[in-house]
Short mmCIF file of C-alpha atoms in Angstrom, two decimals:
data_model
loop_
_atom_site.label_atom_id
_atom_site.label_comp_id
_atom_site.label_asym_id
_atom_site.label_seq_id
_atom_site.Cartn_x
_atom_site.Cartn_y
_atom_site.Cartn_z
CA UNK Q 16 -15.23 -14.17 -10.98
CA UNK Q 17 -12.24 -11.88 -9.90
CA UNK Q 18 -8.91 -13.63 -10.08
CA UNK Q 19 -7.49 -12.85 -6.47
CA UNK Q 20 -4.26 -13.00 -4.73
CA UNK Q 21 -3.78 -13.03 -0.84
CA UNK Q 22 -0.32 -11.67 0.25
CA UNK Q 23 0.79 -11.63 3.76
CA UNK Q 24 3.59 -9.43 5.33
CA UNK Q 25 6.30 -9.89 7.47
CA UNK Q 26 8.70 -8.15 10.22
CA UNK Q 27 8.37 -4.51 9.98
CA UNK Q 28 4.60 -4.23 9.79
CA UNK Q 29 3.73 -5.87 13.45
CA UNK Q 30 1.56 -3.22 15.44
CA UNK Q 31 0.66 -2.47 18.96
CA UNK Q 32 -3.30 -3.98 19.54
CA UNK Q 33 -2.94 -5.56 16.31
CA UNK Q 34 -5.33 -8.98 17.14
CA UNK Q 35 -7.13 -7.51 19.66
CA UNK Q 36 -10.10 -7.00 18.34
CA UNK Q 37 -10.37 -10.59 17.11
CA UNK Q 38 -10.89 -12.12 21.07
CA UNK Q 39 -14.18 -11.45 20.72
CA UNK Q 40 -14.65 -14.39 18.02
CA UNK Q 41 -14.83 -17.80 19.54
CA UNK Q 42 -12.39 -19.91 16.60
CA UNK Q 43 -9.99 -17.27 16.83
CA UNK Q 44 -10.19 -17.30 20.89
CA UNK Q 45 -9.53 -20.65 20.50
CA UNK Q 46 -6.53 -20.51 17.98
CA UNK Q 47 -4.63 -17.72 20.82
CA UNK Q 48 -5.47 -20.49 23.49
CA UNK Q 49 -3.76 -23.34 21.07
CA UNK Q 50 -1.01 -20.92 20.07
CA UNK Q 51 0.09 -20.28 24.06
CA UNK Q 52 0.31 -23.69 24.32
CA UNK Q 53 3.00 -23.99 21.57
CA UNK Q 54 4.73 -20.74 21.93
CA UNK Q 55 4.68 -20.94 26.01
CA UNK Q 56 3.58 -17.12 25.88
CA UNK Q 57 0.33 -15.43 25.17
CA UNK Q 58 0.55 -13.28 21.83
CA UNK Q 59 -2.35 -11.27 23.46
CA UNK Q 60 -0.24 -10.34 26.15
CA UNK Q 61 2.10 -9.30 23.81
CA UNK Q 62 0.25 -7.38 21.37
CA UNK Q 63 -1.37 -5.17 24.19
CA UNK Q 64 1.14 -4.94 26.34
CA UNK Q 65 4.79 -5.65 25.43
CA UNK Q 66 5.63 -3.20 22.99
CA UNK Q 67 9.47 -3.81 23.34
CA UNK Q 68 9.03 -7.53 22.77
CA UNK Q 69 6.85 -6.95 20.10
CA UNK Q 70 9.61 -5.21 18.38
CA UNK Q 71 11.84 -8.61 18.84
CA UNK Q 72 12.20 -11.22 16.44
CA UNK Q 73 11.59 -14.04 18.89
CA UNK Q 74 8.28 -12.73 19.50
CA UNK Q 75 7.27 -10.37 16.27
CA UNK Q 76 7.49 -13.44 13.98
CA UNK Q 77 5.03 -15.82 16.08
CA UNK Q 78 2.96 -12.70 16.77
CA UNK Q 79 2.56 -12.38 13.14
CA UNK Q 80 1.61 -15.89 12.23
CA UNK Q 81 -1.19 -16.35 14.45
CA UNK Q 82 -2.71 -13.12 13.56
CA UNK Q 83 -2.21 -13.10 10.08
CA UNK Q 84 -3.66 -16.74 9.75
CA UNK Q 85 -6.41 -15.98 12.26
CA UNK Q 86 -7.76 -13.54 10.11
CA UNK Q 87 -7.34 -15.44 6.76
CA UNK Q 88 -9.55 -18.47 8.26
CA UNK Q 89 -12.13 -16.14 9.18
CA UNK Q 90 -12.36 -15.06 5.70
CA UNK Q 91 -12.14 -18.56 4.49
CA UNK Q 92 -15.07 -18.80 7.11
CA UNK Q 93 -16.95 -16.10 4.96
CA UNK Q 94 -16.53 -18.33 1.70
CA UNK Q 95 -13.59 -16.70 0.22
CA UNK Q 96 -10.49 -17.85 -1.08
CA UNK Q 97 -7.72 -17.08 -3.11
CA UNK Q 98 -6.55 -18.12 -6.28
CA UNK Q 99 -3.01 -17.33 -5.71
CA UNK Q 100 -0.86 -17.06 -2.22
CA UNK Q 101 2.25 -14.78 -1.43
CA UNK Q 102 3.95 -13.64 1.39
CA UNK Q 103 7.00 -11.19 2.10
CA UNK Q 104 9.64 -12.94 4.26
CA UNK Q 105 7.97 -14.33 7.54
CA UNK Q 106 4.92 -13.77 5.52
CA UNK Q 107 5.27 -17.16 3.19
CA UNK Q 108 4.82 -19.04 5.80
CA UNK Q 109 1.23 -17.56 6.42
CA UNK Q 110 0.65 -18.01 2.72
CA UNK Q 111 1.59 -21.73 2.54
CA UNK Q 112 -0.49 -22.67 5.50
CA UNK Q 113 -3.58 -21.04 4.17
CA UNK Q 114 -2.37 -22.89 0.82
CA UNK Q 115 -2.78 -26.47 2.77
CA UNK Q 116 0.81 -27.09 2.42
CA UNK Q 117 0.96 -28.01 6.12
CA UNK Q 118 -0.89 -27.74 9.17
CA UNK Q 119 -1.51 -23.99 11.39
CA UNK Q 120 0.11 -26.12 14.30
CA UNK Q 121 3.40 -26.80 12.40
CA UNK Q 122 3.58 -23.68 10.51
CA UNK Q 123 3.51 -22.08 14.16
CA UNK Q 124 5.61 -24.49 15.15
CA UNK Q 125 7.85 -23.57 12.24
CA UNK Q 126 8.15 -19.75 13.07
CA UNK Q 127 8.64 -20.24 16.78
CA UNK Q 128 11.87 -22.41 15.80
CA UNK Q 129 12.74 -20.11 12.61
CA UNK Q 130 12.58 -16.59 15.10
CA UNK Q 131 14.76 -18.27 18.03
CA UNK Q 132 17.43 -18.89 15.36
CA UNK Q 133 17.30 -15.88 13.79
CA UNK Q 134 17.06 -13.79 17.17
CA UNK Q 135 20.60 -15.57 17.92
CA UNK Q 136 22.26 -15.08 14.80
CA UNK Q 137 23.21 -11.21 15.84
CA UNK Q 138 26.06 -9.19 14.55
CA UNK Q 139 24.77 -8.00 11.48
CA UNK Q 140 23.09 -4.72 9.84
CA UNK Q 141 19.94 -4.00 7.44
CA UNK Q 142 19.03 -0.84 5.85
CA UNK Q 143 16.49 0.44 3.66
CA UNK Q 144 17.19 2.77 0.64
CA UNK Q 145 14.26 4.83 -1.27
CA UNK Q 146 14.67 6.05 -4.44
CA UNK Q 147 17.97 5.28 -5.67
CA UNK Q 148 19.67 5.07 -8.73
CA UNK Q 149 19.73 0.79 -9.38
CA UNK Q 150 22.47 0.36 -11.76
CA UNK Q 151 24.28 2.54 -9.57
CA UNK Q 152 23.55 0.54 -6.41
CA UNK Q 153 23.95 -3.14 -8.19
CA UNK Q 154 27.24 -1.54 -8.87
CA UNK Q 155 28.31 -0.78 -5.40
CA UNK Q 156 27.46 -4.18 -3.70
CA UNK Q 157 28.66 -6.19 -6.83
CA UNK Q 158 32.11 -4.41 -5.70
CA UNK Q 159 31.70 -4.42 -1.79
CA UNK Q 160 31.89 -8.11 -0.44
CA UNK Q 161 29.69 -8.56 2.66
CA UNK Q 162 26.48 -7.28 2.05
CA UNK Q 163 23.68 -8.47 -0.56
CA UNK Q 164 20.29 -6.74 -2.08
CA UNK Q 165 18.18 -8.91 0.86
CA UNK Q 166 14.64 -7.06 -0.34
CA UNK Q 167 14.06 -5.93 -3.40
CA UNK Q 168 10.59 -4.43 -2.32
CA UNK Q 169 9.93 -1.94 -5.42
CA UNK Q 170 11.42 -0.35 -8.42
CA UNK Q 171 11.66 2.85 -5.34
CA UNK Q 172 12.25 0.67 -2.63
CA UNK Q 173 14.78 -1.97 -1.78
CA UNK Q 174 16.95 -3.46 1.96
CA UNK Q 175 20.37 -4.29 1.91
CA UNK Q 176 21.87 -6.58 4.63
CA UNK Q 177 25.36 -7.76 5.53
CA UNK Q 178 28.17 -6.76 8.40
CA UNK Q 179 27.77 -3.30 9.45
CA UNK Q 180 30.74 -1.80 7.61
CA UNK Q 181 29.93 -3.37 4.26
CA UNK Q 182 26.08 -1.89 4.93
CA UNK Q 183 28.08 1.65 6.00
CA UNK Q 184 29.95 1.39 2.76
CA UNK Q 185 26.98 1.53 0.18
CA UNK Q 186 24.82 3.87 1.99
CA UNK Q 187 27.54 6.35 1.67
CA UNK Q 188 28.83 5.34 -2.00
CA UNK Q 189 25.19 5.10 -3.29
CA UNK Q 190 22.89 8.31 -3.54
CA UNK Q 191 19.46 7.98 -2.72
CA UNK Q 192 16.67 9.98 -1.59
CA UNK Q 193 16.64 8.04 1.70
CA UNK Q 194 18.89 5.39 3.89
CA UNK Q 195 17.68 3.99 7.20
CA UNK Q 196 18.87 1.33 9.21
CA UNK Q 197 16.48 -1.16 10.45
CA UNK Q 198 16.10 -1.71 14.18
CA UNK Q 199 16.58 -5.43 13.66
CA UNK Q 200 18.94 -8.32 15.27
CA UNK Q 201 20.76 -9.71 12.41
CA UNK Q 202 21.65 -9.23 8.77
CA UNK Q 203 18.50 -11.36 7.48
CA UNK Q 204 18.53 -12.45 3.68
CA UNK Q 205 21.95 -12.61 3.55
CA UNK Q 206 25.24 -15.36 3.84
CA UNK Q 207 25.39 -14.47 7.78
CA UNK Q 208 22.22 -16.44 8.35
CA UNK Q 209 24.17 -19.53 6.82
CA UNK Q 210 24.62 -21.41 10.59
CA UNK Q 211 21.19 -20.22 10.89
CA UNK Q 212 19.09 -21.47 7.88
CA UNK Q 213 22.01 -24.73 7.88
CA UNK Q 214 20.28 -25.66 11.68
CA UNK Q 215 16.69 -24.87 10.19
CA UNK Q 216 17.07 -26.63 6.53
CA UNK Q 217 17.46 -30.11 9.38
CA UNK Q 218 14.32 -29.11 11.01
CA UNK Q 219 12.24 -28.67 7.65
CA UNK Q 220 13.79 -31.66 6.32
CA UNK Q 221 11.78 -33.68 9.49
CA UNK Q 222 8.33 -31.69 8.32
CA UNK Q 223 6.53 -33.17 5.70
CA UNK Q 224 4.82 -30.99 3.21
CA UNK Q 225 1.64 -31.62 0.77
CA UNK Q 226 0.60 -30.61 -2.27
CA UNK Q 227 -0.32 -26.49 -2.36
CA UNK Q 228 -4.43 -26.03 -2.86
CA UNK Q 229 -3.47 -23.18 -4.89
CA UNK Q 230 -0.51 -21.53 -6.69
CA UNK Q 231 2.17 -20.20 -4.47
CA UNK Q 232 4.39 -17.02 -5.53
CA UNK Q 233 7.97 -17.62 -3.37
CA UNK Q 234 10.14 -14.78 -1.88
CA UNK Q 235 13.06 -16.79 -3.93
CA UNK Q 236 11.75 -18.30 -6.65
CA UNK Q 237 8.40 -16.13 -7.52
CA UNK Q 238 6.93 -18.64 -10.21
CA UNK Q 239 4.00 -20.14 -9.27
CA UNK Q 240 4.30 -23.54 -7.75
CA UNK Q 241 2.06 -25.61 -6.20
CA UNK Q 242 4.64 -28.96 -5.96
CA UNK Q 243 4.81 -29.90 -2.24
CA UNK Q 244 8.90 -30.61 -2.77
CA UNK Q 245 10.07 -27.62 -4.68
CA UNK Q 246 7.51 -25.22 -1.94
CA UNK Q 247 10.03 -26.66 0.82
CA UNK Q 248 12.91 -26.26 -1.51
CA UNK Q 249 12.02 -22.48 -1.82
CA UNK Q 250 11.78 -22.09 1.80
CA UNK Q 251 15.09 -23.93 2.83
CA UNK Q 252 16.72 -21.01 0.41
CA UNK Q 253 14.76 -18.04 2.06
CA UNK Q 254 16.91 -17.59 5.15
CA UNK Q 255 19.78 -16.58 3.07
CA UNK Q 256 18.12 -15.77 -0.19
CA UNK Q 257 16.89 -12.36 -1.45
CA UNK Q 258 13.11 -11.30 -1.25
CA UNK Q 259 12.13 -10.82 -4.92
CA UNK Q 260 8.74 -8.96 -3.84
CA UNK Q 261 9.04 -6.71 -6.97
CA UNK Q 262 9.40 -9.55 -9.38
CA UNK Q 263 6.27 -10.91 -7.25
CA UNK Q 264 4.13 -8.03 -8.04
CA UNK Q 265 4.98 -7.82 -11.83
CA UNK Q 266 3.89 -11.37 -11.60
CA UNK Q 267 0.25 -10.63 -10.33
CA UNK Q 268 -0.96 -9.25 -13.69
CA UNK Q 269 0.71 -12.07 -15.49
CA UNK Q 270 -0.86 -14.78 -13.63
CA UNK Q 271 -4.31 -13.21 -14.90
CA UNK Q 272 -4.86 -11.47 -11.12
CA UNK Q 273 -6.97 -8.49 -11.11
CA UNK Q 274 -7.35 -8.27 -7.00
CA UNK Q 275 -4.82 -7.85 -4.49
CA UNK Q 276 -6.03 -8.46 -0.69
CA UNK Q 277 -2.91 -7.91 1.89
CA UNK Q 278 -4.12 -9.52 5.19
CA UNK Q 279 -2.28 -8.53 8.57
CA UNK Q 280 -1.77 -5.25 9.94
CA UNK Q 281 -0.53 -2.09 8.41
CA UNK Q 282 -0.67 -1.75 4.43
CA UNK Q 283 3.31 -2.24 3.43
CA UNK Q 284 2.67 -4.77 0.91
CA UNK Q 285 -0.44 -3.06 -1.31
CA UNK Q 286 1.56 0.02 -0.81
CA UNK Q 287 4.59 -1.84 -2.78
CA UNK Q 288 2.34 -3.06 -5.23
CA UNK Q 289 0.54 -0.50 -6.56
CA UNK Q 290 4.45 1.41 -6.85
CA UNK Q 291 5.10 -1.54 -9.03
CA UNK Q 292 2.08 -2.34 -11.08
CA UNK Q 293 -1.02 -0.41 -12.20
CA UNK Q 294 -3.59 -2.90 -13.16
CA UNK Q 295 -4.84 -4.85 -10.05
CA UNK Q 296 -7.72 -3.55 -7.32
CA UNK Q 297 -5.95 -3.51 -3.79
CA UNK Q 298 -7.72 -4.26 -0.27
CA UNK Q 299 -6.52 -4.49 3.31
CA UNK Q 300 -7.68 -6.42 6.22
CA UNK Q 301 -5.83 -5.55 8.98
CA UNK Q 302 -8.33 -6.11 11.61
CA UNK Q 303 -11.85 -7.61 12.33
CA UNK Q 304 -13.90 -4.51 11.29
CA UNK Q 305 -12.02 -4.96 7.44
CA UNK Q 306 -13.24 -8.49 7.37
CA UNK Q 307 -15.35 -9.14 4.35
CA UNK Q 308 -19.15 -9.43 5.17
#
């Protein structure tokens, strides 16, 4: 059998339609119906309709969640499953529910809570560099206080986050092919989500976690746990703490996997991957036509 990983993404790769497609399936019709009643909104709605709130945290993380997870049951559905979870930011929590860490209604629960807090905690910037020189850069923010490496996506490919002028700063002190800034609320990943992740860490504290199914690669910490305390220690550090995805991706091939399968929309993730390793088979299911027969 081919050793598999599932990865999940995050903010950034939320699409218009994206979960659409999927109404026509009676469990997952059922999971949008369950998922209004938490959230108070319809992610349909949102998805076909609401492209400016789709773009906001408050609703791009929930959004997210329920599709994502939607589509991982139905594979589950199809007899598949992974032998390794990972997801990039918002994305872990998709991977620890489909690990049986805790239930889809408190993971959702979870994110709804998790994107209100870090919709509120404004005043901050992100931007993303490509192809950079890294000593160079590790340089620059190791001597500019206020901003941090928050995603260190690829050896080509990494986000830095922190107050606007300290974000300003290494964009124009580091030289890369590329600098954007990220249409986002806050500086995510970094010490100004502090009151943020302090008001979460209570709530997760109150959720009780079990033991993972399978191995789970953290955005902090990407070692493969599957101990129920140390997954929800992980996850009270990811507010503030970096996203190691590269580190996650050298550790595919090291944890014997030989197949990727990034489930959600768009193809950020497998597109990461195969920058960072060479040996591992990569698949997308973004939608309801990509799902597995």
């Amino acid at each position: 059998m081919t050793k598999t990983a599932w990865v999940f993404p995050g903010q950034g790769s939320q699409a218009m339609g994206m979960g659409t497609d999927l109404l026509d399936i009676p469990s997952a019709k059922e999971k949008f119906a369950q998922a209004e009643d938490i959230l108070g909104w319809s992610v349909n709605e949102i998805c076909q309709n609401e492209e400016a709130k789709l773009a906001q945290t408050l609703y791009t993380q929930p959004c997210l969640y329920v599709v994502e997870s939607i589509l991982a049951d139905l594979i589950r559905e199809r007899g598949y499953k992974p032998d390794l979870v990972a997801g990039h930011s918002l994305g872990e929590y998709i991977a620890l529910y489909v690990a049986g860490v805790f239930e889809w209604s408190t993971g959702l629960e979870l994110v709804k809570r998790r994107s209100e807090l870090m919709e509120n905690a404004a005043g901050g910037m992100m931007a993303a560099m490509m192809n950079f020189d890294r000593e160079q850069l590790e340089t620059v923010i190791a001597q500019t206080p206020d901003v941090v490496l928050a995603n260190d996506n690829s050896p080509a490919q990494v986000v830095i986050s922190g107050t606007p002028d300290a974000v300003q700063t290494v964009m124009s002190q580091v030289k890369a092919k590329r600098s954007v800034p990220l249409k986002v609320s806050g500086a995510f990943h970094s010490h100004l989500m502090t009151a943020a992740a302090t008001e979460f860490q209570e709530i997760l504290e109150n959720v009780e976690f079990q033991q993972a199914t399978v191995p789970v690669l953290s955005n902090v910490e990407p070692e493969p746990a599957v101990d129920a305390q140390v997954l929800k220690q992980r996850l009270t550090q990811q507010m503030t703490g970096s996203v190691r995805w590269r580190e996650i991706s050298l550790a595919l091939p090291t944890q014997g996997i030989e197949k990727v399968v990034e489930i959600g929309p768009g193809n950020v993730l497998t597109g990461l991957i195969k920058r960072t390793v060479s040996d591992v088979t990569l698949e997308n299911v973004r939608n309801a036509a990509e799902l597995p027969n």
